[in-house]
Amino acid sequence: LLIGHGYWGPNLARNIDNSNDYNLIAICDSNKKNLKYVRKIYPKIKVHENFKKAITQNEIDLVVIATPTKTHYQIGKYALQNNKHILVEKPIALNLQELKSLYSLANKVKKEIFVDYPFLFSGASEYLQQVIFSNVYGKPYSLEFVREQAPIRNDCNVLWDLGIHDISILNYFFKKDLKIKNNIKFNNFNKKNYDSINLFLQTNNNIDIQIKNAWVSPIKIRKITIRFKEVTIICDENEPIHKVVIYKKVSKNHWNYKRELPSIDLREPLG
């Protein structure tokens, strides 16, 4: 069962429907216009407006939640109470109290909670993790993450919306070996939640990390830069083919590099 077929839900629906491991039984959305579209592209799938009615179907094992963040806790709790596993779009909840409550309930009913961090499963992230882990270019001295342009949200801040992707990737790279050094937040367009942030982190072995997130930008940016002593690697998830480019220094001049294009898995990480 997929709940929410608005912004991100259609991507999830497509991949679940194309998977050999899952059967998409039903889609639920409170927006009648969205349901009309669902009926058109998935004529054999059940549709619901009420999530409680949809969740109580006996044939449902997993509930995928792609609704506004403020609804995640309510829907996730109800699904767990009805003995369903849940996969929740990030961020899973609005605060730590809600998060602990969901995991406590999941342990009680012996059900699993999954959070949708799609970039953990991209070929680019896997390649970068292997480069760092193998130490093939030595220890990186800095990483820079830039993630800009996305809809302005009222239910969470830009770090919880965009930066959470970068933090999940960093946890994958460094196994949660991170500490916060400083942060600069801006409320340019959203008085309730900050819409731009520069976050400075460091690993325990002194690798410096900067995360820059902003909802408002003239261009969509999804870029990671990893700097080693003799090599710089740039990953651009917006690139269709050459998502990762390696620049190897060929002389003592800081601007003289040789460009290499490694082979990576280009399959959609949601698949």
CSV table of C-alpha atoms in Angstrom, one decimal:
chain,number,residue,atom,x,y,z
A,1,LEU,CA,0.0,0.0,0.0
A,2,LEU,CA,1.3,3.4,-1.0
A,3,ILE,CA,-0.1,6.4,0.9
A,4,GLY,CA,0.5,9.7,-0.9
A,5,HIS,CA,0.7,10.1,-4.7
A,6,GLY,CA,1.7,13.8,-4.9
A,7,TYR,CA,5.3,15.0,-5.2
A,8,TRP,CA,7.4,11.9,-4.5
A,9,GLY,CA,4.8,9.2,-4.4
A,10,PRO,CA,4.6,8.7,-8.2
A,11,ASN,CA,8.3,7.7,-8.2
A,12,LEU,CA,7.8,5.2,-5.5
A,13,ALA,CA,4.6,3.8,-7.2
A,14,ARG,CA,6.5,3.3,-10.5
A,15,ASN,CA,9.4,1.5,-8.9
A,16,ILE,CA,7.2,-0.7,-6.7
A,17,ASP,CA,5.0,-1.6,-9.6
A,18,ASN,CA,8.0,-2.5,-11.8
A,19,SER,CA,9.6,-4.6,-9.0
A,20,ASN,CA,9.6,-8.4,-9.1
A,21,ASP,CA,9.8,-8.4,-5.3
A,22,TYR,CA,6.6,-6.4,-4.4
A,23,ASN,CA,3.0,-6.2,-5.5
A,24,LEU,CA,1.5,-2.8,-5.4
A,25,ILE,CA,-2.0,-3.6,-4.2
A,26,ALA,CA,-3.5,-0.1,-3.4
A,27,ILE,CA,-2.8,3.6,-3.5
A,28,CYS,CA,-4.3,6.1,-1.1
A,29,ASP,CA,-4.5,9.8,-1.4
A,30,SER,CA,-6.8,12.5,0.0
A,31,ASN,CA,-6.6,14.5,-3.2
A,32,LYS,CA,-9.3,13.4,-5.7
A,33,LYS,CA,-7.3,14.8,-8.6
A,34,ASN,CA,-4.3,12.6,-7.7
A,35,LEU,CA,-6.6,9.5,-7.4
A,36,LYS,CA,-8.1,10.2,-10.9
A,37,TYR,CA,-4.6,10.1,-12.3
A,38,VAL,CA,-3.8,6.9,-10.4
A,39,ARG,CA,-6.9,5.2,-11.8
A,40,LYS,CA,-5.7,6.2,-15.3
A,41,ILE,CA,-2.2,4.7,-15.1
A,42,TYR,CA,-2.9,1.8,-12.7
A,43,PRO,CA,-6.4,0.7,-13.6
A,44,LYS,CA,-6.1,-2.7,-11.7
A,45,ILE,CA,-5.0,-1.2,-8.4
A,46,LYS,CA,-7.4,-0.3,-5.6
A,47,VAL,CA,-7.7,3.3,-4.7
A,48,HIS,CA,-8.6,4.9,-1.3
A,49,GLU,CA,-9.2,8.3,0.1
A,50,ASN,CA,-9.1,7.2,3.7
A,51,PHE,CA,-5.8,5.9,4.9
A,52,LYS,CA,-7.3,4.1,7.9
A,53,LYS,CA,-9.6,2.1,5.7
A,54,ALA,CA,-6.7,1.3,3.3
A,55,ILE,CA,-4.3,0.1,6.0
A,56,THR,CA,-6.7,-2.4,7.6
A,57,GLN,CA,-6.8,-4.5,4.4
A,58,ASN,CA,-5.6,-8.0,5.3
A,59,GLU,CA,-3.5,-8.5,2.1
A,60,ILE,CA,-1.3,-5.5,3.0
A,61,ASP,CA,2.1,-6.3,4.5
A,62,LEU,CA,4.0,-3.1,4.0
A,63,VAL,CA,2.7,0.5,4.1
A,64,VAL,CA,4.8,3.1,2.2
A,65,ILE,CA,4.2,6.6,3.5
A,66,ALA,CA,4.9,9.5,1.1
A,67,THR,CA,2.8,12.2,2.7
A,68,PRO,CA,3.7,15.6,4.3
A,69,THR,CA,6.1,15.2,7.2
A,70,LYS,CA,3.5,16.4,9.8
A,71,THR,CA,1.4,13.3,8.9
A,72,HIS,CA,4.1,10.7,9.1
A,73,TYR,CA,3.8,10.0,12.8
A,74,GLN,CA,0.0,9.6,12.8
A,75,ILE,CA,-0.1,7.3,9.7
A,76,GLY,CA,3.0,5.3,10.7
A,77,LYS,CA,1.6,4.7,14.2
A,78,TYR,CA,-1.7,3.5,12.8
A,79,ALA,CA,0.0,1.2,10.4
A,80,LEU,CA,2.2,-0.3,13.1
A,81,GLN,CA,-0.9,-0.7,15.4
A,82,ASN,CA,-2.4,-2.7,12.6
A,83,ASN,CA,0.6,-5.0,12.3
A,84,LYS,CA,2.1,-3.6,9.1
A,85,HIS,CA,5.7,-2.9,8.3
A,86,ILE,CA,6.3,0.7,7.3
A,87,LEU,CA,8.6,2.5,4.8
A,88,VAL,CA,8.5,6.3,5.5
A,89,GLU,CA,9.7,9.1,3.3
A,90,LYS,CA,12.3,11.3,5.1
A,91,PRO,CA,12.2,12.8,7.6
A,92,ILE,CA,10.4,10.1,9.4
A,93,ALA,CA,9.0,12.4,12.1
A,94,LEU,CA,9.0,16.0,13.3
A,95,ASN,CA,10.9,15.4,16.6
A,96,LEU,CA,12.8,12.9,18.6
A,97,GLN,CA,9.8,12.0,20.8
A,98,GLU,CA,7.7,10.9,17.9
A,99,LEU,CA,10.7,8.9,16.5
A,100,LYS,CA,11.2,7.1,19.8
A,101,SER,CA,7.5,6.4,20.1
A,102,LEU,CA,7.4,4.8,16.6
A,103,TYR,CA,10.4,2.5,17.2
A,104,SER,CA,9.1,1.5,20.6
A,105,LEU,CA,5.8,0.5,19.0
A,106,ALA,CA,7.5,-1.3,16.2
A,107,ASN,CA,9.6,-3.4,18.7
A,108,LYS,CA,6.4,-4.2,20.6
A,109,VAL,CA,4.5,-5.5,17.6
A,110,LYS,CA,7.6,-7.0,16.0
A,111,LYS,CA,7.4,-4.9,12.8
A,112,GLU,CA,10.1,-3.2,10.8
A,113,ILE,CA,10.6,0.6,10.1
A,114,PHE,CA,12.4,1.6,7.0
A,115,VAL,CA,13.3,5.2,6.0
A,116,ASP,CA,13.6,6.2,2.3
A,117,TYR,CA,17.2,7.5,1.8
A,118,PRO,CA,17.4,6.8,-2.0
A,119,PHE,CA,20.9,8.2,-2.5
A,120,LEU,CA,22.4,5.5,-0.3
A,121,PHE,CA,21.6,3.1,-3.1
A,122,SER,CA,22.9,5.1,-6.0
A,123,GLY,CA,25.8,3.8,-8.0
A,124,ALA,CA,27.6,7.1,-7.4
A,125,SER,CA,27.4,6.9,-3.6
A,126,GLU,CA,28.5,3.2,-3.7
A,127,TYR,CA,31.6,4.1,-5.8
A,128,LEU,CA,32.6,7.1,-3.6
A,129,GLN,CA,32.2,4.9,-0.4
A,130,GLN,CA,34.5,2.3,-2.0
A,131,VAL,CA,37.1,4.9,-2.9
A,132,ILE,CA,37.1,6.3,0.7
A,133,PHE,CA,37.1,2.9,2.3
A,134,SER,CA,39.9,1.4,0.1
A,135,ASN,CA,42.2,4.4,0.8
A,136,VAL,CA,43.3,4.2,-2.9
A,137,TYR,CA,44.0,8.0,-3.0
A,138,GLY,CA,44.9,8.3,0.7
A,139,LYS,CA,42.7,10.1,3.3
A,140,PRO,CA,40.5,12.8,2.0
A,141,TYR,CA,41.1,16.2,3.7
A,142,SER,CA,37.7,17.7,2.9
A,143,LEU,CA,34.2,16.9,1.5
A,144,GLU,CA,31.7,19.5,0.3
A,145,PHE,CA,28.0,18.8,-0.3
A,146,VAL,CA,25.8,21.3,-2.1
A,147,ARG,CA,22.1,20.5,-2.5
A,148,GLU,CA,19.9,23.4,-3.7
A,149,GLN,CA,16.5,24.0,-5.2
A,150,ALA,CA,13.4,22.2,-3.9
A,151,PRO,CA,9.8,23.2,-2.9
A,152,ILE,CA,9.7,25.5,0.2
A,153,ARG,CA,8.1,23.5,3.0
A,154,ASN,CA,6.2,24.6,6.0
A,155,ASP,CA,6.4,21.4,8.1
A,156,CYS,CA,10.2,21.1,8.5
A,157,ASN,CA,13.4,23.1,7.8
A,158,VAL,CA,15.8,22.8,4.9
A,159,LEU,CA,18.3,20.6,6.8
A,160,TRP,CA,15.6,18.0,7.6
A,161,ASP,CA,14.4,18.2,4.0
A,162,LEU,CA,17.6,18.3,1.9
A,163,GLY,CA,20.5,18.0,4.3
A,164,ILE,CA,19.2,14.7,5.7
A,165,HIS,CA,20.3,13.2,2.3
A,166,ASP,CA,23.8,14.5,2.8
A,167,ILE,CA,24.0,13.3,6.4
A,168,SER,CA,22.7,9.8,5.4
A,169,ILE,CA,25.5,9.6,2.8
A,170,LEU,CA,28.1,10.8,5.3
A,171,ASN,CA,27.0,8.1,7.8
A,172,TYR,CA,27.4,5.6,5.0
A,173,PHE,CA,30.9,6.9,4.2
A,174,PHE,CA,32.1,7.3,7.8
A,175,LYS,CA,29.9,5.0,9.9
A,176,LYS,CA,28.5,7.9,12.0
A,177,ASP,CA,32.0,9.1,13.0
A,178,LEU,CA,30.9,12.8,12.8
A,179,LYS,CA,30.8,15.8,15.0
A,180,ILE,CA,29.2,19.3,14.4
A,181,LYS,CA,31.6,22.2,14.4
A,182,ASN,CA,29.4,25.1,13.5
A,183,ASN,CA,26.3,26.1,11.5
A,184,ILE,CA,24.8,29.2,9.9
A,185,LYS,CA,21.1,29.3,9.3
A,186,PHE,CA,19.0,31.8,7.2
A,187,ASN,CA,15.3,32.5,7.1
A,188,ASN,CA,15.0,34.3,3.8
A,189,PHE,CA,11.7,33.1,2.5
A,190,ASN,CA,10.2,31.1,5.3
A,191,LYS,CA,9.7,32.8,8.7
A,192,LYS,CA,8.7,29.5,10.4
A,193,ASN,CA,11.6,27.3,9.3
A,194,TYR,CA,15.0,28.2,8.1
A,195,ASP,CA,15.4,27.7,4.3
A,196,SER,CA,19.1,27.9,3.9
A,197,ILE,CA,22.0,26.5,6.0
A,198,ASN,CA,25.8,26.0,6.0
A,199,LEU,CA,26.7,23.2,8.3
A,200,PHE,CA,30.3,22.4,9.2
A,201,LEU,CA,31.2,19.0,10.4
A,202,GLN,CA,34.4,17.0,11.1
A,203,THR,CA,35.2,13.3,11.5
A,204,ASN,CA,37.2,12.1,14.5
A,205,ASN,CA,40.3,11.8,12.2
A,206,ASN,CA,40.0,15.5,11.2
A,207,ILE,CA,38.4,15.4,7.8
A,208,ASP,CA,36.5,18.7,7.3
A,209,ILE,CA,33.0,18.6,5.9
A,210,GLN,CA,30.7,21.3,4.7
A,211,ILE,CA,27.0,20.9,3.8
A,212,LYS,CA,25.3,23.8,2.0
A,213,ASN,CA,21.5,23.5,1.5
A,214,ALA,CA,19.0,26.0,0.1
A,215,TRP,CA,15.4,25.6,-1.1
A,216,VAL,CA,15.5,28.7,-3.3
A,217,SER,CA,18.0,28.6,-6.2
A,218,PRO,CA,17.9,29.4,-9.9
A,219,ILE,CA,19.4,26.0,-10.7
A,220,LYS,CA,19.0,22.5,-9.2
A,221,ILE,CA,22.3,21.4,-7.6
A,222,ARG,CA,23.1,17.9,-6.2
A,223,LYS,CA,26.9,17.8,-6.0
A,224,ILE,CA,29.6,16.2,-3.8
A,225,THR,CA,33.3,17.2,-4.0
A,226,ILE,CA,35.9,15.1,-2.3
A,227,ARG,CA,39.4,16.4,-2.1
A,228,PHE,CA,42.6,14.3,-1.6
A,229,LYS,CA,46.2,15.5,-1.7
A,230,GLU,CA,46.6,14.6,-5.4
A,231,VAL,CA,43.1,13.9,-6.5
A,232,THR,CA,39.7,15.7,-6.6
A,233,ILE,CA,36.5,13.7,-7.2
A,234,ILE,CA,33.3,15.5,-8.2
A,235,CYS,CA,30.0,13.7,-8.1
A,236,ASP,CA,27.0,15.4,-9.8
A,237,GLU,CA,23.7,13.4,-9.4
A,238,ASN,CA,22.1,15.6,-12.0
A,239,GLU,CA,24.4,14.3,-14.8
A,240,PRO,CA,22.7,11.5,-16.8
A,241,ILE,CA,25.8,9.5,-17.6
A,242,HIS,CA,29.1,10.8,-16.1
A,243,LYS,CA,27.9,11.3,-12.6
A,244,VAL,CA,31.4,10.9,-11.2
A,245,VAL,CA,34.5,12.6,-12.6
A,246,ILE,CA,38.0,12.1,-11.2
A,247,TYR,CA,40.6,14.9,-11.5
A,248,LYS,CA,44.2,13.7,-11.0
A,249,LYS,CA,47.0,16.2,-10.5
A,250,VAL,CA,49.7,15.8,-13.2
A,251,SER,CA,52.1,18.5,-12.1
A,252,LYS,CA,52.8,20.8,-9.1
A,253,ASN,CA,50.5,23.4,-10.7
A,254,HIS,CA,47.2,23.4,-8.8
A,255,TRP,CA,45.3,23.9,-12.1
A,256,ASN,CA,46.9,21.0,-14.1
A,257,TYR,CA,44.7,17.9,-13.9
A,258,LYS,CA,44.0,14.8,-15.9
A,259,ARG,CA,40.3,13.9,-16.2
A,260,GLU,CA,39.0,10.3,-15.7
A,261,LEU,CA,35.5,8.9,-16.0
A,262,PRO,CA,35.0,5.8,-13.9
A,263,SER,CA,32.3,3.2,-14.7
A,264,ILE,CA,29.4,3.3,-12.2
A,265,ASP,CA,26.0,1.7,-11.8
A,266,LEU,CA,23.5,4.1,-13.4
A,267,ARG,CA,20.3,2.2,-12.4
A,268,GLU,CA,17.7,4.3,-10.6
A,269,PRO,CA,18.4,4.0,-6.9
A,270,LEU,CA,14.7,3.5,-6.2
A,271,GLY,CA,14.6,0.4,-8.3
